[in-house]
Amino acid sequence: MPDPRGHALVTGASSGIGIAIAREYARRGVPLVLTARRAERLQALAAELRAQVKVHVVPADLADPAAPQALADAIAARGLPVRILVNNAGYGVPGRYLKNDWRTHAAFLQVMVGAVSELTWRLLPAIRDSGDGRILNVASFAALVPSADGQTLYAPAKAFMVRFSESLALENADAGLHATALCPGFTHSEFHDVTGTRAMMSKLPQWMWLDADDVARAGIDAVERGEVVVVPGAVYKLLRFATKHLPDRFILRRMAKNSSRIRSTE
């Protein structure tokens, strides 16, 4: 049966884990608000999912500092109550820090930190008022281990999402709100095509890769349980256990040795 209590707003819903999360919520009967830059992709996904639930499309480019308020205003103007917020929009900037100009880094931080913070702030009152609100922040396994060479701001931005989720979970438990940081490892999606690292990533063994649908289910199940940080996949659970018990200097040495296999370090 469709969920009458409110919509799930999914950012970055035009590809990868975002599509998988939207499909999983539709399967569970939750009406959707989909946003991303690529309106035509959103419309195609909406047409697919409308056989299951009501779907609304509100395109937005979260690299624009004005976008979070405009998105929240558009949702309010349509009278769409949001009970679930999925902060999924994101990407990587390959290469070392000085390879790219500051405008590139500023846009990245706006999407990964600024928009996440502001959109959550603007929608949080309604999510709290729902009585069983959910916030699912799509972070990364990279947030839980020492950073690699290349994509210098990626792991710090994802680490912010983990700490942000922890604070939100504590501050809003009184309202029945659950906040979760989803921390997947390497996941089959368009992410590495966008960053131009597909050929490099294809050299990694298959056991290191996760399926986007499995990641989506793990995240949604975790936020329903009230689990604050979730790492999908047995391999990554084991790796997290190992990294928590090994000295950082040892892991950093391994990162220095292997970064060129998984990151553009030029």
mmCIF file of N, CA and C in Angstrom, residues 90-112 148-155 157 191-192 194-197 262-266:
data_model
loop_
_atom_site.group_PDB
_atom_site.id
_atom_site.type_symbol
_atom_site.label_atom_id
_atom_site.label_comp_id
_atom_site.label_asym_id
_atom_site.label_seq_id
_atom_site.Cartn_x
_atom_site.Cartn_y
_atom_site.Cartn_z
ATOM 1 N N GLY A 90 26.214 13.803 -5.411
ATOM 2 C CA GLY A 90 27.643 13.921 -5.187
ATOM 3 C C GLY A 90 28.451 13.445 -6.376
ATOM 4 N N TYR A 91 29.736 13.727 -6.328
ATOM 5 C CA TYR A 91 30.649 13.335 -7.401
ATOM 6 C C TYR A 91 32.064 13.456 -6.868
ATOM 7 N N GLY A 92 33.039 13.154 -7.688
ATOM 8 C CA GLY A 92 34.431 13.275 -7.295
ATOM 9 C C GLY A 92 35.174 14.221 -8.231
ATOM 10 N N VAL A 93 36.223 14.847 -7.720
ATOM 11 C CA VAL A 93 37.103 15.693 -8.524
ATOM 12 C C VAL A 93 38.459 14.999 -8.568
ATOM 13 N N PRO A 94 38.800 14.323 -9.675
ATOM 14 C CA PRO A 94 40.029 13.533 -9.710
ATOM 15 C C PRO A 94 41.287 14.394 -9.754
ATOM 16 N N GLY A 95 42.339 13.828 -9.218
ATOM 17 C CA GLY A 95 43.627 14.508 -9.263
ATOM 18 C C GLY A 95 43.974 15.174 -7.948
ATOM 19 N N ARG A 96 45.235 15.576 -7.834
ATOM 20 C CA ARG A 96 45.704 16.240 -6.625
ATOM 21 C C ARG A 96 45.119 17.646 -6.497
ATOM 22 N N TYR A 97 45.230 18.176 -5.299
ATOM 23 C CA TYR A 97 44.514 19.393 -4.910
ATOM 24 C C TYR A 97 44.792 20.569 -5.843
ATOM 25 N N LEU A 98 46.042 20.778 -6.219
ATOM 26 C CA LEU A 98 46.394 21.941 -7.029
ATOM 27 C C LEU A 98 46.154 21.738 -8.521
ATOM 28 N N LYS A 99 45.712 20.556 -8.915
ATOM 29 C CA LYS A 99 45.455 20.308 -10.335
ATOM 30 C C LYS A 99 44.258 21.122 -10.820
ATOM 31 N N ASN A 100 43.277 21.343 -9.928
ATOM 32 C CA ASN A 100 42.038 22.021 -10.310
ATOM 33 C C ASN A 100 41.978 23.421 -9.721
ATOM 34 N N ASP A 101 41.239 24.307 -10.400
ATOM 35 C CA ASP A 101 41.112 25.678 -9.898
ATOM 36 C C ASP A 101 40.142 25.714 -8.710
ATOM 37 N N TRP A 102 40.153 26.846 -7.989
ATOM 38 C CA TRP A 102 39.330 26.924 -6.781
ATOM 39 C C TRP A 102 37.840 26.874 -7.107
ATOM 40 N N ARG A 103 37.441 27.398 -8.238
ATOM 41 C CA ARG A 103 36.026 27.360 -8.597
ATOM 42 C C ARG A 103 35.516 25.918 -8.644
ATOM 43 N N THR A 104 36.348 25.017 -9.164
ATOM 44 C CA THR A 104 35.971 23.600 -9.216
ATOM 45 C C THR A 104 35.787 23.039 -7.808
ATOM 46 N N HIS A 105 36.730 23.351 -6.919
ATOM 47 C CA HIS A 105 36.631 22.860 -5.543
ATOM 48 C C HIS A 105 35.447 23.493 -4.818
ATOM 49 N N ALA A 106 35.197 24.773 -5.055
ATOM 50 C CA ALA A 106 34.092 25.457 -4.378
ATOM 51 C C ALA A 106 32.749 24.853 -4.775
ATOM 52 N N ALA A 107 32.590 24.536 -6.064
ATOM 53 C CA ALA A 107 31.344 23.900 -6.515
ATOM 54 C C ALA A 107 31.177 22.528 -5.881
ATOM 55 N N PHE A 108 32.288 21.794 -5.772
ATOM 56 C CA PHE A 108 32.250 20.480 -5.140
ATOM 57 C C PHE A 108 31.799 20.593 -3.682
ATOM 58 N N LEU A 109 32.402 21.509 -2.933
ATOM 59 C CA LEU A 109 32.044 21.679 -1.528
ATOM 60 C C LEU A 109 30.606 22.149 -1.369
ATOM 61 N N GLN A 110 30.120 22.957 -2.302
ATOM 62 C CA GLN A 110 28.730 23.400 -2.238
ATOM 63 C C GLN A 110 27.778 22.208 -2.362
ATOM 64 N N VAL A 111 28.053 21.315 -3.299
ATOM 65 C CA VAL A 111 27.193 20.135 -3.478
ATOM 66 C C VAL A 111 27.303 19.181 -2.295
ATOM 67 N N MET A 112 28.523 18.914 -1.867
ATOM 68 C CA MET A 112 28.775 17.839 -0.906
ATOM 69 C C MET A 112 28.577 18.242 0.549
ATOM 70 N N ALA A 148 43.178 8.757 0.850
ATOM 71 C CA ALA A 148 44.137 8.375 -0.184
ATOM 72 C C ALA A 148 44.639 9.610 -0.921
ATOM 73 N N ASP A 149 45.693 9.423 -1.696
ATOM 74 C CA ASP A 149 46.230 10.450 -2.578
ATOM 75 C C ASP A 149 45.260 10.650 -3.738
ATOM 76 N N GLY A 150 44.956 11.902 -4.078
ATOM 77 C CA GLY A 150 44.022 12.187 -5.156
ATOM 78 C C GLY A 150 42.609 12.355 -4.621
ATOM 79 N N GLN A 151 41.750 13.118 -5.343
ATOM 80 C CA GLN A 151 40.406 13.444 -4.882
ATOM 81 C C GLN A 151 40.464 13.947 -3.440
ATOM 82 N N THR A 152 41.266 14.993 -3.244
ATOM 83 C CA THR A 152 41.686 15.420 -1.919
ATOM 84 C C THR A 152 40.532 15.780 -0.992
ATOM 85 N N LEU A 153 39.454 16.356 -1.523
ATOM 86 C CA LEU A 153 38.344 16.799 -0.682
ATOM 87 C C LEU A 153 37.251 15.744 -0.527
ATOM 88 N N TYR A 154 37.338 14.647 -1.265
ATOM 89 C CA TYR A 154 36.231 13.683 -1.283
ATOM 90 C C TYR A 154 36.034 13.021 0.081
ATOM 91 N N ALA A 155 37.081 12.413 0.625
ATOM 92 C CA ALA A 155 36.946 11.735 1.918
ATOM 93 C C ALA A 155 36.578 12.707 3.036
ATOM 94 N N ALA A 157 34.785 15.421 2.813
ATOM 95 C CA ALA A 157 33.376 15.764 2.646
ATOM 96 C C ALA A 157 32.469 14.617 3.098
ATOM 97 N N PHE A 191 29.656 6.724 -11.409
ATOM 98 C CA PHE A 191 30.560 7.626 -10.682
ATOM 99 C C PHE A 191 31.929 7.696 -11.352
ATOM 100 N N HIS A 192 32.503 6.535 -11.672
ATOM 101 C CA HIS A 192 33.865 6.514 -12.206
ATOM 102 C C HIS A 192 33.915 6.892 -13.682
ATOM 103 N N VAL A 194 32.095 9.458 -14.770
ATOM 104 C CA VAL A 194 32.074 10.915 -14.666
ATOM 105 C C VAL A 194 33.456 11.451 -14.311
ATOM 106 N N THR A 195 34.171 10.759 -13.419
ATOM 107 C CA THR A 195 35.498 11.226 -13.006
ATOM 108 C C THR A 195 36.599 10.813 -13.972
ATOM 109 N N GLY A 196 36.255 10.010 -14.993
ATOM 110 C CA GLY A 196 37.247 9.601 -15.982
ATOM 111 C C GLY A 196 38.214 8.542 -15.488
ATOM 112 N N THR A 197 37.801 7.778 -14.463
ATOM 113 C CA THR A 197 38.695 6.767 -13.885
ATOM 114 C C THR A 197 38.178 5.345 -14.113
ATOM 115 N N ILE A 262 43.847 3.327 -7.541
ATOM 116 C CA ILE A 262 42.423 3.653 -7.383
ATOM 117 C C ILE A 262 42.116 5.132 -7.491
ATOM 118 N N ARG A 263 43.105 5.985 -7.635
ATOM 119 C CA ARG A 263 42.894 7.422 -7.740
ATOM 120 C C ARG A 263 43.784 7.992 -8.816
ATOM 121 N N SER A 264 43.314 9.062 -9.451
ATOM 122 C CA SER A 264 44.161 9.836 -10.334
ATOM 123 C C SER A 264 45.026 10.738 -9.466
ATOM 124 N N THR A 265 46.334 10.491 -9.452
ATOM 125 C CA THR A 265 47.235 11.225 -8.557
ATOM 126 C C THR A 265 48.088 12.226 -9.323
ATOM 127 N N GLU A 266 47.726 12.560 -10.514
ATOM 128 C CA GLU A 266 48.502 13.521 -11.304
ATOM 129 C C GLU A 266 48.023 14.933 -11.031
#
